[in-house]
Short mmCIF file of C-alpha atoms in Angstrom, two decimals:
data_model
loop_
_atom_site.label_atom_id
_atom_site.label_comp_id
_atom_site.label_asym_id
_atom_site.label_seq_id
_atom_site.Cartn_x
_atom_site.Cartn_y
_atom_site.Cartn_z
CA MET A 1 -72.09 49.99 45.69
CA LYS A 2 -74.15 46.90 46.96
CA LYS A 3 -72.63 44.88 44.43
CA GLU A 4 -69.33 46.04 45.48
CA GLN A 5 -70.16 45.25 49.00
CA ASN A 6 -71.44 41.58 48.11
CA PHE A 7 -67.98 41.15 46.41
CA GLY A 8 -66.32 42.20 49.41
CA PHE A 9 -68.32 39.94 51.62
CA ARG A 10 -67.79 37.12 49.18
CA LYS A 11 -63.94 37.67 49.06
CA ASN A 12 -63.73 37.77 53.00
CA PHE A 13 -65.69 34.72 53.30
CA SER A 14 -63.43 32.74 50.66
CA LEU A 15 -60.30 33.97 52.47
CA ILE A 16 -61.68 32.90 55.69
CA VAL A 17 -62.61 29.60 54.29
CA ILE A 18 -59.25 28.93 52.95
CA PHE A 19 -57.54 30.05 56.17
CA ILE A 20 -59.75 27.42 58.11
CA ALA A 21 -58.95 24.75 55.55
CA LEU A 22 -55.30 25.33 55.99
CA ILE A 23 -55.44 25.26 59.72
CA SER A 24 -57.69 22.31 59.44
CA THR A 25 -55.30 20.51 57.25
CA PHE A 26 -52.41 21.38 59.30
CA PHE A 27 -54.69 20.34 62.60
CA VAL A 28 -54.91 16.57 60.72
CA LEU A 29 -51.32 16.51 59.67
CA SER A 30 -50.33 17.30 63.06
CA LEU A 31 -52.56 14.55 64.77
CA PHE A 32 -50.87 12.19 62.23
CA VAL A 33 -47.58 13.35 63.15
CA ALA A 34 -48.39 13.40 66.59
CA PHE A 35 -49.71 9.82 66.84
CA ASN A 36 -46.77 8.40 64.83
CA TYR A 37 -44.40 10.30 67.19
CA SER A 38 -46.31 8.58 70.23
CA LYS A 39 -46.32 5.12 68.74
CA LYS A 40 -42.46 5.56 67.96
CA VAL A 41 -41.76 6.82 71.84
CA VAL A 42 -43.57 3.70 73.09
CA GLU A 43 -42.05 1.30 70.84
CA ASN A 44 -38.62 2.61 71.90
CA GLU A 45 -39.54 2.77 75.38
CA TYR A 46 -40.72 -0.83 75.16
CA VAL A 47 -37.28 -1.81 74.22
CA SER A 48 -35.33 0.40 76.37
CA GLU A 49 -37.24 0.50 79.54
CA LYS A 50 -36.61 -3.38 80.18
CA ILE A 51 -33.16 -2.29 81.28
CA ASN A 52 -34.61 -0.05 84.15
CA VAL A 53 -36.97 -3.03 85.21
CA LEU A 54 -33.86 -5.44 85.05
CA GLU A 55 -31.96 -2.73 87.47
CA HIS A 56 -34.73 -2.41 89.83
CA SER A 57 -35.54 -6.34 89.83
CA MET A 58 -31.84 -7.20 90.36
CA ALA A 59 -31.10 -4.50 93.09
CA PRO A 60 -31.38 -7.21 95.93
CA TYR A 61 -28.87 -9.23 94.27
CA ASN A 62 -26.52 -6.42 93.60
CA ASP A 63 -26.90 -5.35 97.30
CA PHE A 64 -25.90 -9.04 98.37
CA PHE A 65 -23.00 -9.32 95.81
CA GLN A 66 -21.35 -5.97 96.77
CA ASN A 67 -22.23 -5.63 100.26
CA LYS A 68 -23.21 -8.39 101.96
CA LEU A 69 -20.93 -11.00 100.45
CA THR A 70 -17.63 -8.99 101.55
CA GLU A 71 -18.74 -9.09 105.25
CA ILE A 72 -17.28 -12.64 105.48
CA SER A 73 -13.86 -10.77 104.94
CA PHE A 74 -14.29 -8.67 108.39
CA TYR A 75 -13.88 -12.10 110.24
CA ASN A 76 -10.26 -12.52 108.68
CA GLY A 77 -10.99 -16.31 108.56
CA TYR A 78 -11.94 -16.96 111.96
CA LEU A 79 -15.58 -17.57 111.31
CA ASP A 80 -16.92 -20.27 113.38
CA SER A 81 -20.09 -22.08 112.89
CA LEU A 82 -22.12 -20.32 115.14
CA ASN A 83 -21.27 -16.81 113.67
CA ALA A 84 -21.74 -18.44 110.22
CA SER A 85 -25.01 -19.57 111.30
CA LYS A 86 -26.18 -16.11 112.20
CA TYR A 87 -24.77 -14.49 109.19
CA ILE A 88 -26.33 -17.08 106.82
CA ASP A 89 -29.62 -16.84 108.51
CA SER A 90 -29.63 -13.29 107.72
CA VAL A 91 -28.74 -13.91 104.01
CA LEU A 92 -31.43 -16.42 103.80
CA LEU A 93 -34.01 -14.08 105.21
CA SER A 94 -33.32 -10.99 103.23
CA TYR A 95 -32.40 -12.65 99.74
CA PRO A 96 -35.05 -15.14 98.65
CA PHE A 97 -33.18 -16.12 95.74
CA VAL A 98 -30.53 -17.64 97.95
CA GLU A 99 -31.66 -21.32 98.60
CA LYS A 100 -28.67 -23.10 100.27
CA VAL A 101 -25.44 -22.08 101.83
CA THR A 102 -22.30 -24.35 102.19
CA PHE A 103 -19.86 -22.97 104.61
CA TYR A 104 -16.25 -23.95 104.49
CA ASP A 105 -14.09 -23.61 107.58
CA ALA A 106 -10.62 -23.74 105.72
CA GLU A 107 -7.05 -23.10 106.56
CA VAL A 108 -3.79 -22.71 104.81
CA LYS A 109 -0.63 -24.42 106.20
CA ASN A 110 2.93 -25.50 104.89
CA SER A 111 2.02 -29.30 105.38
CA PRO A 112 -0.38 -31.27 103.20
CA ILE A 113 -4.24 -31.33 104.23
CA ALA A 114 -6.28 -34.14 103.52
CA ASP A 115 -8.68 -33.43 100.78
CA GLY A 116 -6.98 -30.22 100.22
CA LEU A 117 -4.93 -28.71 97.21
CA THR A 118 -1.12 -28.72 97.90
CA PHE A 119 1.39 -26.68 95.51
CA GLY A 120 5.15 -26.58 96.90
CA ASN A 121 4.76 -25.98 100.59
CA PHE A 122 1.38 -24.43 100.26
CA SER A 123 -1.68 -26.21 101.27
CA LEU A 124 -5.30 -25.10 101.29
CA GLY A 125 -8.15 -27.29 102.60
CA PRO A 126 -11.31 -27.52 104.61
CA LYS A 127 -11.47 -28.62 108.38
CA ALA A 128 -15.29 -28.96 108.27
CA SER A 129 -18.32 -27.88 106.02
CA TYR A 130 -21.79 -26.97 106.92
CA ASP A 131 -24.87 -26.67 104.83
CA TYR A 132 -27.51 -24.26 105.51
CA SER A 133 -30.90 -24.05 103.62
CA LYS A 134 -34.21 -22.68 104.44
CA LEU A 135 -35.72 -26.17 105.14
CA ASN A 136 -32.65 -27.34 107.14
CA VAL A 137 -31.23 -24.86 109.45
CA LYS A 138 -27.63 -26.58 109.68
CA THR A 139 -26.24 -29.68 108.69
CA SER A 140 -22.74 -31.09 109.64
CA VAL A 141 -20.85 -33.32 107.27
CA THR A 142 -17.43 -34.74 107.18
CA VAL A 143 -14.68 -32.90 105.33
CA SER A 144 -13.46 -35.92 103.12
CA LYS A 145 -16.86 -36.63 101.74
CA ASN A 146 -18.29 -33.14 101.17
CA ILE A 147 -15.84 -31.08 99.17
CA GLY A 148 -17.54 -29.51 96.44
CA ASP A 149 -16.34 -28.66 92.96
CA GLU A 150 -16.53 -25.05 93.77
CA PHE A 151 -14.10 -25.27 96.51
CA ARG A 152 -11.49 -26.72 94.32
CA GLU A 153 -12.18 -24.54 91.55
CA LEU A 154 -11.85 -21.36 93.65
CA ALA A 155 -8.54 -22.84 95.51
CA LEU A 156 -7.02 -23.49 92.10
CA LYS A 157 -8.05 -19.87 90.92
CA VAL A 158 -6.40 -18.41 94.12
CA THR A 159 -3.37 -20.30 93.94
CA ASN A 160 -2.87 -19.51 90.14
CA TYR A 161 -3.28 -15.71 91.39
CA LEU A 162 -0.60 -16.11 94.13
CA SER A 163 1.95 -17.71 91.82
CA HIS A 164 1.81 -14.43 89.73
CA LEU A 165 1.49 -12.02 92.84
CA ASP A 166 3.95 -9.01 92.61
CA THR A 167 4.57 -8.48 96.40
CA ALA A 168 6.22 -5.23 95.69
CA LYS A 169 2.84 -3.56 95.02
CA VAL A 170 -0.45 -3.62 96.99
CA PRO A 171 -3.16 -5.01 94.87
CA SER A 172 -6.63 -3.20 94.65
CA GLN A 173 -9.53 -4.41 96.45
CA ASP A 174 -11.38 -4.78 93.45
CA GLU A 175 -8.86 -7.21 92.14
CA LEU A 176 -8.80 -9.25 95.21
CA PHE A 177 -12.43 -9.15 95.16
CA THR A 178 -12.42 -10.67 91.49
CA VAL A 179 -9.84 -13.47 92.51
CA PHE A 180 -11.24 -14.40 95.62
CA THR A 181 -15.04 -14.64 94.06
CA SER A 182 -15.94 -17.40 91.82
CA VAL A 183 -19.29 -17.08 89.82
CA ARG A 184 -20.93 -20.08 88.04
CA SER A 185 -24.20 -20.67 86.71
CA ASN A 186 -26.76 -20.38 89.67
CA LYS A 187 -23.83 -20.35 92.21
CA ILE A 188 -21.37 -17.91 93.97
CA THR A 189 -18.51 -18.92 96.12
CA TYR A 190 -16.41 -16.43 98.11
CA LEU A 191 -13.30 -16.78 100.07
CA ASN A 192 -12.51 -14.28 102.57
CA ILE A 193 -9.73 -11.83 101.55
CA PRO A 194 -6.46 -12.26 103.57
CA GLN A 195 -4.20 -9.22 104.72
CA PHE A 196 -1.47 -8.44 102.32
CA ASP A 197 1.04 -9.74 104.64
CA ASP A 198 -0.62 -13.10 104.54
CA LEU A 199 -0.65 -13.01 100.69
CA LYS A 200 3.03 -12.60 100.65
CA ALA A 201 3.41 -15.34 103.20
CA TYR A 202 1.24 -17.61 100.85
CA LYS A 203 3.47 -16.88 98.07
CA GLN A 204 6.44 -17.87 99.93
CA LEU A 205 4.99 -20.98 100.67
CA LEU A 206 4.29 -21.69 96.88
CA ARG A 207 8.18 -21.10 96.40
CA LYS A 208 9.06 -23.44 98.96
CA VAL A 209 10.44 -21.35 101.32
CA GLU A 210 11.32 -23.17 104.44
CA MET A 211 9.62 -21.99 107.48
CA PRO A 212 8.44 -23.23 110.89
CA PRO A 213 4.93 -24.81 110.79
CA VAL A 214 2.28 -22.11 110.02
CA VAL A 215 -1.35 -22.30 109.97
CA PHE A 216 -3.77 -19.50 108.36
CA GLN A 217 -7.42 -19.45 108.81
CA GLN A 218 -9.68 -19.05 105.97
CA ASP A 219 -13.51 -19.01 105.22
CA MET A 220 -15.22 -20.12 102.29
CA LEU A 221 -18.82 -19.79 101.49
CA SER A 222 -20.72 -21.23 98.56
CA PHE A 223 -24.35 -19.84 97.72
CA ASP A 224 -26.74 -21.82 95.61
CA LEU A 225 -28.96 -19.37 93.88
CA ASN A 226 -32.48 -19.92 92.49
CA PRO A 227 -33.51 -17.30 89.68
CA ASP A 228 -37.22 -18.19 90.04
CA ASN A 229 -37.13 -16.59 93.46
CA ILE A 230 -35.96 -13.12 92.32
CA LYS A 231 -38.85 -10.68 92.67
CA ILE A 232 -39.78 -8.93 89.58
CA LEU A 233 -40.54 -5.34 90.05
CA ASN A 234 -42.39 -4.16 86.97
CA ILE A 235 -42.02 -0.33 87.19
CA ARG A 236 -43.64 0.10 83.98
CA PRO A 237 -47.27 -1.85 84.32
CA LYS A 238 -48.75 0.50 81.64
CA LEU A 239 -46.11 -0.81 79.12
CA TYR A 240 -45.45 -4.34 79.94
CA GLN A 241 -48.28 -6.60 80.56
CA ASN A 242 -46.46 -9.37 81.54
CA ILE A 243 -42.71 -10.25 82.89
CA GLU A 244 -41.42 -13.80 83.70
CA ILE A 245 -37.99 -15.25 84.35
CA ARG A 246 -37.23 -17.72 81.56
CA PRO A 247 -34.39 -19.98 80.59
CA ILE A 248 -32.13 -18.18 77.84
CA THR A 249 -33.06 -20.86 75.24
CA TYR A 250 -36.83 -20.19 75.96
CA ASP A 251 -38.67 -19.68 72.61
CA PRO A 252 -42.43 -20.34 73.22
CA LEU A 253 -43.88 -22.25 70.19
CA SER A 254 -47.28 -20.91 70.62
CA LYS A 255 -46.28 -17.36 70.24
CA LYS A 256 -49.61 -15.19 69.51
CA LEU A 257 -49.64 -12.85 66.39
CA ASP A 258 -51.08 -10.29 68.80
CA ASN A 259 -48.31 -10.16 71.15
CA ILE A 260 -45.32 -8.01 71.25
CA SER A 261 -42.36 -9.51 73.13
CA THR A 262 -38.60 -8.44 74.08
CA GLU A 263 -36.16 -9.87 76.50
CA VAL A 264 -32.84 -8.88 78.32
CA THR A 265 -30.49 -11.41 79.97
CA LEU A 266 -29.93 -11.53 83.61
CA PRO A 267 -26.31 -10.68 84.86
CA GLY A 268 -23.74 -12.80 87.02
CA PRO A 269 -24.84 -16.25 87.92
CA PHE A 270 -28.12 -15.69 86.24
CA SER A 271 -26.58 -15.39 83.01
CA ASP A 272 -28.26 -18.80 81.75
CA TYR A 273 -31.83 -16.80 82.23
CA LYS A 274 -33.59 -13.75 80.79
CA LEU A 275 -36.27 -11.44 81.59
CA TYR A 276 -39.01 -12.21 79.07
CA PHE A 277 -41.54 -9.32 78.51
CA THR A 278 -44.76 -9.67 76.76
CA SER A 279 -47.79 -7.45 75.90
CA SER A 280 -50.74 -7.68 73.38
CA LYS A 281 -51.12 -5.21 70.84
CA THR A 282 -54.25 -3.90 72.33
CA PHE A 283 -52.15 -3.14 75.48
CA ILE A 284 -49.52 -1.31 73.56
CA ASN A 285 -52.23 0.60 71.82
CA TYR A 286 -53.65 1.70 75.16
CA ALA A 287 -50.21 3.11 75.83
CA ILE A 288 -49.84 4.79 72.59
CA LEU A 289 -53.37 6.58 73.31
CA ARG A 290 -51.95 7.44 76.52
CA GLU A 291 -49.04 9.24 75.13
CA PHE A 292 -50.98 10.90 72.47
CA MET A 293 -53.72 12.35 74.20
CA PRO A 294 -52.03 15.07 75.79
CA LEU A 295 -50.38 16.07 72.49
CA SER A 296 -53.82 15.68 70.62
CA LEU A 297 -55.10 18.03 73.45
CA ILE A 298 -52.70 20.61 73.12
CA LEU A 299 -53.18 20.50 69.22
CA LEU A 300 -57.07 20.71 69.62
CA LEU A 301 -56.52 23.69 71.86
CA ILE A 302 -54.64 25.54 69.38
CA TYR A 303 -56.70 24.47 66.68
CA GLY A 304 -59.75 25.92 68.76
CA VAL A 305 -57.82 29.27 69.08
CA LEU A 306 -56.85 29.61 65.45
CA LEU A 307 -60.76 28.95 64.64
CA LEU A 308 -61.77 31.73 67.27
CA VAL A 309 -59.23 33.81 65.58
CA ALA A 310 -60.89 33.26 62.46
CA TYR A 311 -64.17 33.81 63.42
CA LEU A 312 -63.18 37.25 65.34
CA ILE A 313 -61.42 38.24 62.19
CA PHE A 314 -64.65 37.36 59.86
CA ARG A 315 -66.90 38.96 62.51
CA ASN A 316 -64.66 42.20 62.71
CA LEU A 317 -64.69 42.29 58.75
CA ASN A 318 -68.33 42.16 58.65
CA ILE A 319 -68.74 44.54 61.38
CA ASN A 320 -66.52 46.98 59.40
CA GLN A 321 -68.36 46.32 56.11
CA LYS A 322 -71.75 47.18 57.84
CA MET A 323 -70.39 50.13 59.67
CA TYR A 324 -68.97 51.25 56.19
CA LYS A 325 -72.35 50.84 54.75
CA LEU A 326 -73.99 52.54 57.42
CA GLN A 327 -71.64 55.42 57.04
CA TYR A 328 -72.09 55.60 53.16
CA ASP A 329 -75.98 55.47 53.56
CA PHE A 330 -75.57 58.04 56.25
CA VAL A 331 -73.79 60.40 54.10
CA ASN A 332 -75.82 59.97 51.24
CA ASN A 333 -78.87 60.33 52.76
CA LEU A 334 -77.55 63.44 54.78
CA THR A 335 -76.39 65.05 51.60
CA HIS A 336 -79.88 64.44 50.20
CA GLU A 337 -81.45 65.82 53.15
CA PHE A 338 -79.33 69.15 53.02
CA LYS A 339 -79.56 69.14 49.02
CA THR A 340 -83.25 69.37 48.90
CA PRO A 341 -83.94 72.32 50.89
CA VAL A 342 -80.68 74.08 49.52
CA SER A 343 -81.82 73.36 46.15
CA VAL A 344 -85.59 74.72 46.81
CA ILE A 345 -83.94 77.97 48.59
CA LYS A 346 -81.62 78.42 45.48
CA ILE A 347 -84.73 78.07 43.10
CA ALA A 348 -86.46 80.74 45.39
CA GLY A 349 -83.49 83.05 45.67
CA ASN A 350 -83.06 82.80 41.77
CA ASN A 351 -86.87 83.63 40.99
CA ILE A 352 -86.48 86.47 43.38
CA LYS A 353 -83.48 87.76 41.81
CA SER A 354 -84.38 87.45 38.27
CA SER A 355 -88.11 88.81 38.85
CA PRO A 356 -88.12 92.58 37.75
CA SER A 357 -90.77 93.22 40.17
CA ILE A 358 -92.32 90.98 43.22
CA SER A 359 -95.95 91.27 44.16
CA ALA A 360 -97.04 91.20 47.75
CA GLN A 361 -98.58 87.64 47.32
CA GLU A 362 -95.06 86.50 45.70
CA GLN A 363 -93.32 88.03 48.52
CA LYS A 364 -95.19 86.03 50.91
CA PHE A 365 -94.87 82.91 48.84
CA TYR A 366 -91.22 82.89 48.57
CA GLY A 367 -90.77 84.13 52.09
CA ARG A 368 -92.75 81.08 53.40
CA ILE A 369 -90.68 78.77 51.25
CA LEU A 370 -87.43 80.05 52.48
CA ASP A 371 -88.72 79.96 56.14
CA GLU A 372 -89.92 76.32 56.17
CA GLU A 373 -86.73 75.26 54.32
CA ALA A 374 -84.27 76.93 56.54
CA ASP A 375 -86.31 75.48 59.50
CA LYS A 376 -85.71 72.10 57.86
CA LEU A 377 -81.91 72.62 57.78
CA ASN A 378 -82.01 74.04 61.26
CA GLY A 379 -83.83 71.20 62.53
CA LEU A 380 -81.38 68.53 60.79
CA MET A 381 -78.29 70.52 62.33
CA ASN A 382 -79.76 70.66 65.48
CA LYS A 383 -80.71 66.74 65.64
CA LEU A 384 -77.05 66.00 64.47
CA LEU A 385 -75.67 68.36 67.45
CA SER A 386 -77.99 67.27 69.93
CA PHE A 387 -76.86 63.61 69.10
CA THR A 388 -73.52 64.17 69.47
CA GLN A 389 -74.05 66.09 72.54
CA ILE A 390 -76.21 63.69 74.16
CA GLU A 391 -73.89 60.64 73.06
CA ASN A 392 -70.72 62.20 74.49
CA ARG A 393 -72.60 63.30 77.76
CA VAL A 394 -71.43 67.15 77.39
CA ILE A 395 -74.85 68.38 78.59
CA THR A 396 -76.38 68.18 81.74
CA LEU A 397 -80.31 67.60 82.62
CA ASN A 398 -82.23 70.76 83.21
CA GLU A 399 -84.84 69.66 85.35
CA GLU A 400 -88.19 71.18 86.13
CA GLU A 401 -91.71 70.68 86.97
CA VAL A 402 -93.54 69.96 83.85
CA ASN A 403 -97.48 69.58 83.51
CA ILE A 404 -97.78 66.58 81.32
CA ARG A 405 -101.37 67.23 80.21
CA GLU A 406 -100.19 70.73 78.91
CA PHE A 407 -97.10 69.28 77.40
CA ILE A 408 -99.01 66.51 75.53
CA GLU A 409 -101.43 68.99 74.12
CA SER A 410 -98.74 71.46 73.20
CA THR A 411 -97.15 68.69 71.02
CA ILE A 412 -100.41 67.65 69.39
CA GLU A 413 -100.87 71.10 68.44
CA SER A 414 -97.61 71.76 67.02
CA HIS A 415 -97.88 68.53 64.87
CA LYS A 416 -101.23 69.29 63.91
CA LEU A 417 -100.10 72.68 62.32
CA LYS A 418 -97.42 70.87 60.36
CA HIS A 419 -99.97 67.86 59.40
CA PRO A 420 -103.47 68.80 59.48
CA ASP A 421 -104.37 65.09 58.75
CA PHE A 422 -102.63 63.84 61.75
CA ASP A 423 -105.18 62.19 64.01
CA PHE A 424 -104.12 62.60 67.57
CA THR A 425 -105.54 61.21 70.75
CA TYR A 426 -104.45 60.87 74.19
CA GLU A 427 -105.01 59.80 77.73
CA LEU A 428 -103.60 60.68 81.39
CA ILE A 429 -103.61 58.52 84.11
CA GLY A 430 -102.60 59.51 87.71
CA LYS A 431 -100.68 62.78 88.55
CA GLU A 432 -100.14 65.37 86.00
CA THR A 433 -96.77 66.81 86.92
CA ILE A 434 -93.50 65.45 86.60
CA ILE A 435 -89.85 66.87 87.44
CA THR A 436 -87.87 66.12 84.05
CA ASP A 437 -85.96 68.24 81.64
CA PRO A 438 -88.73 69.66 79.07
CA VAL A 439 -86.37 70.16 76.07
CA LEU A 440 -85.26 66.42 76.20
CA LEU A 441 -88.83 65.21 76.81
CA GLY A 442 -89.83 67.47 73.66
CA SER A 443 -87.31 65.89 71.41
CA LEU A 444 -88.50 62.30 72.38
CA PHE A 445 -92.16 63.35 71.69
CA ASP A 446 -91.31 64.89 68.54
CA ASN A 447 -89.19 62.21 67.21
CA LEU A 448 -92.02 59.41 67.85
CA ALA A 449 -94.69 61.44 66.61
CA GLU A 450 -92.70 62.32 63.39
CA ASN A 451 -91.94 58.52 62.80
CA ALA A 452 -95.74 57.67 63.40
CA TYR A 453 -96.79 60.07 60.76
CA LYS A 454 -93.92 59.14 58.58
CA TYR A 455 -94.26 55.33 58.50
CA SER A 456 -97.94 55.34 58.39
CA SER A 457 -100.45 55.03 54.85
CA PRO A 458 -102.32 58.04 54.12
CA ASP A 459 -105.54 56.54 55.65
CA LYS A 460 -104.05 55.31 58.97
CA LYS A 461 -101.86 58.60 60.31
CA LYS A 462 -102.94 58.02 63.68
CA LEU A 463 -101.24 58.24 67.19
CA LYS A 464 -102.44 57.79 70.56
CA ILE A 465 -100.19 59.03 73.59
CA SER A 466 -101.04 57.48 76.94
CA ALA A 467 -99.21 58.54 80.04
CA LYS A 468 -99.43 56.99 83.56
CA LEU A 469 -97.66 58.95 86.45
CA SER A 470 -97.17 56.61 89.45
CA LYS A 471 -95.12 57.09 92.55
CA ASN A 472 -91.87 55.75 91.45
CA LYS A 473 -91.77 56.09 87.57
CA ALA A 474 -93.47 57.73 84.63
CA GLU A 475 -94.74 55.79 81.67
CA PHE A 476 -95.58 57.07 78.19
CA LYS A 477 -97.05 55.05 75.43
CA PHE A 478 -96.87 55.93 71.51
CA THR A 479 -99.26 53.63 69.73
CA ASP A 480 -99.58 54.13 66.08
CA SER A 481 -101.36 52.42 63.22
CA GLY A 482 -98.64 52.42 60.75
CA ILE A 483 -96.74 49.89 58.87
CA GLY A 484 -95.21 48.13 61.55
CA ILE A 485 -91.70 46.71 62.25
CA PRO A 486 -90.75 43.15 61.03
CA SER A 487 -89.39 41.14 64.16
CA SER A 488 -86.40 40.44 62.62
CA GLU A 489 -85.48 44.19 62.86
CA ILE A 490 -86.78 44.98 66.47
CA ASN A 491 -83.12 44.56 67.68
CA ASN A 492 -81.73 46.92 65.02
CA ILE A 493 -84.00 49.86 64.87
CA PHE A 494 -82.18 51.63 67.68
CA LYS A 495 -78.91 51.52 66.09
CA LYS A 496 -76.88 54.45 64.94
CA PHE A 497 -77.54 55.06 61.07
CA TYR A 498 -79.56 51.98 60.57
CA ARG A 499 -82.35 52.19 58.40
CA ILE A 500 -85.17 49.51 57.65
CA GLN A 501 -85.44 49.09 53.85
CA ASN A 502 -89.13 50.32 52.75
CA GLN A 503 -90.93 52.43 50.78
CA TYR A 504 -90.90 55.26 53.17
CA ASN A 505 -87.10 55.50 53.30
CA GLN A 506 -86.66 55.64 49.61
CA ASN A 507 -86.70 59.56 49.70
CA GLY A 508 -83.85 59.87 52.22
CA SER A 509 -83.58 59.26 56.21
CA VAL A 510 -80.30 59.69 58.03
CA GLY A 511 -81.14 56.68 60.42
CA LEU A 512 -81.07 59.02 63.53
CA GLY A 513 -84.51 59.06 64.68
CA LEU A 514 -85.07 56.01 67.08
CA ALA A 515 -80.91 56.05 67.83
CA PHE A 516 -81.49 59.46 69.18
CA CYS A 517 -84.55 58.35 71.11
CA LYS A 518 -82.54 55.64 72.55
CA GLU A 519 -79.65 57.97 73.53
CA LEU A 520 -81.98 60.60 75.10
CA VAL A 521 -83.81 58.03 77.41
CA ASP A 522 -80.41 56.22 78.33
CA PHE A 523 -79.25 59.85 79.48
CA MET A 524 -82.23 60.48 81.18
CA LYS A 525 -81.93 56.95 83.17
CA GLY A 526 -84.73 55.39 81.57
CA GLU A 527 -85.84 52.65 79.34
CA ILE A 528 -87.44 52.50 75.85
CA SER A 529 -88.81 49.38 74.28
CA VAL A 530 -91.31 48.33 71.28
CA LYS A 531 -93.85 46.11 70.25
CA SER A 532 -95.05 45.94 66.70
CA LYS A 533 -96.85 43.79 64.08
CA VAL A 534 -96.45 44.26 60.57
CA GLY A 535 -99.48 46.06 58.92
CA GLU A 536 -101.13 46.72 62.22
CA GLY A 537 -98.76 49.28 63.82
CA SER A 538 -96.26 49.57 66.81
CA GLU A 539 -96.21 50.64 70.36
CA PHE A 540 -93.28 52.48 71.88
CA LEU A 541 -93.04 52.60 75.77
CA ILE A 542 -90.80 54.85 77.63
CA VAL A 543 -90.38 54.38 81.37
CA LEU A 544 -88.62 57.38 83.00
CA PRO A 545 -87.74 57.71 86.81
CA PHE A 546 -90.29 59.79 88.57
CA ASN A 547 -88.68 62.83 90.49
#
């Protein structure tokens, strides 16, 4: 049986080791996959998040281009130098990338305009122009000497559009905005959008339709932009270590091998420039680790749970094996304990049955044998029954006053009758009476006395009982000179069915004696402990509440 149990233990241990090896392999592979996934995520973000950085950084420009620029049309061409100055001041203060603004106070006539553009009866030209910058608030110049190329370029674009305009259909605002806006490198020029009726009148002038002298007011503003003044918003500082605005042709000759870079072109008038992103490989590795750490912690938690499950399974298997061994030993020992007296009774009965005549001496002899063996069976049955009743708490304490001196002397006398070679001594300190259950107390005394006799060599069968009754508790010490208990077994001796392997247990022991004592003491709301030294003896201490 022991061989089979050892085989079962080795088998269980091997299965658990295989299970741990499998989950450890899975854990390592999962960490590898998680790290590669984190690396891929960071690499993809490094390429894709630059668009978000661009959108956030260009948000002021988009606001200027889509909202602030169109405010010029609200004046319907009647923007004078004073209002233009207020408008431009707000632009220069709100949008740092706007460095200079040129305001053209223009007009459309059906007569030629000096320094203007004339097509048919349509003429578009400036009356005056003003330069605004952050250093010079306003500078007035003559019209004939300061007509920029942007004015002529936008005037030609508008004239070409008017020549193809379908006056039967109202054009959309997006279409008009595109026509009346000119975007060049680092420059935006905008001509206020006329009313649709004015556009139809401009169309007639292009066709040389005769009409009385007419004048239409127009306002044109040209904005000089500097991309170096765009405020870069690095919304991913843990991903991009450095972001710069560089010319689109920028290609640093001293690229470091440990740097990673990417770029994205700026929109509109800044299309000759790009956002240039650089991060060191060490910086990117930190970003990968930040992405990887939560995944690794989750995997570590799962791995820990699986290890705990493996440990609990292994522990339960071992407990079950130990319980099985205890139960197996219990059945074997109990069978042996029953078998011996039954065999003796059977032999005695057969002798009586087969004998033609029995003398008085033989009758007395066989009667004593039958009586002793029956007592053994009855005692064993009573111990099992009592243990079950105590364990399941189906009995109650029957408390009465007990004289401890008389109780100890009665116990000694009883055991001396069974074991004449048993050397008993006792001492009593304090009071002599206690309120307790005499039957349960007697079971405690009998079990400890039997153990002291059983586990002692023939020349050391001694037991000293000490009783100390104080105001709050009663202490009983049972000191023997037996074989002692190994320190490694102290925590096991009170377990049910547990037996210490020694020469005194070879002839059968159920393993209930000390477990029964522990149950009794617990039931009586007391405590039991033991001190022992191998080869010198043991001392059991029982402490019961004093009533």
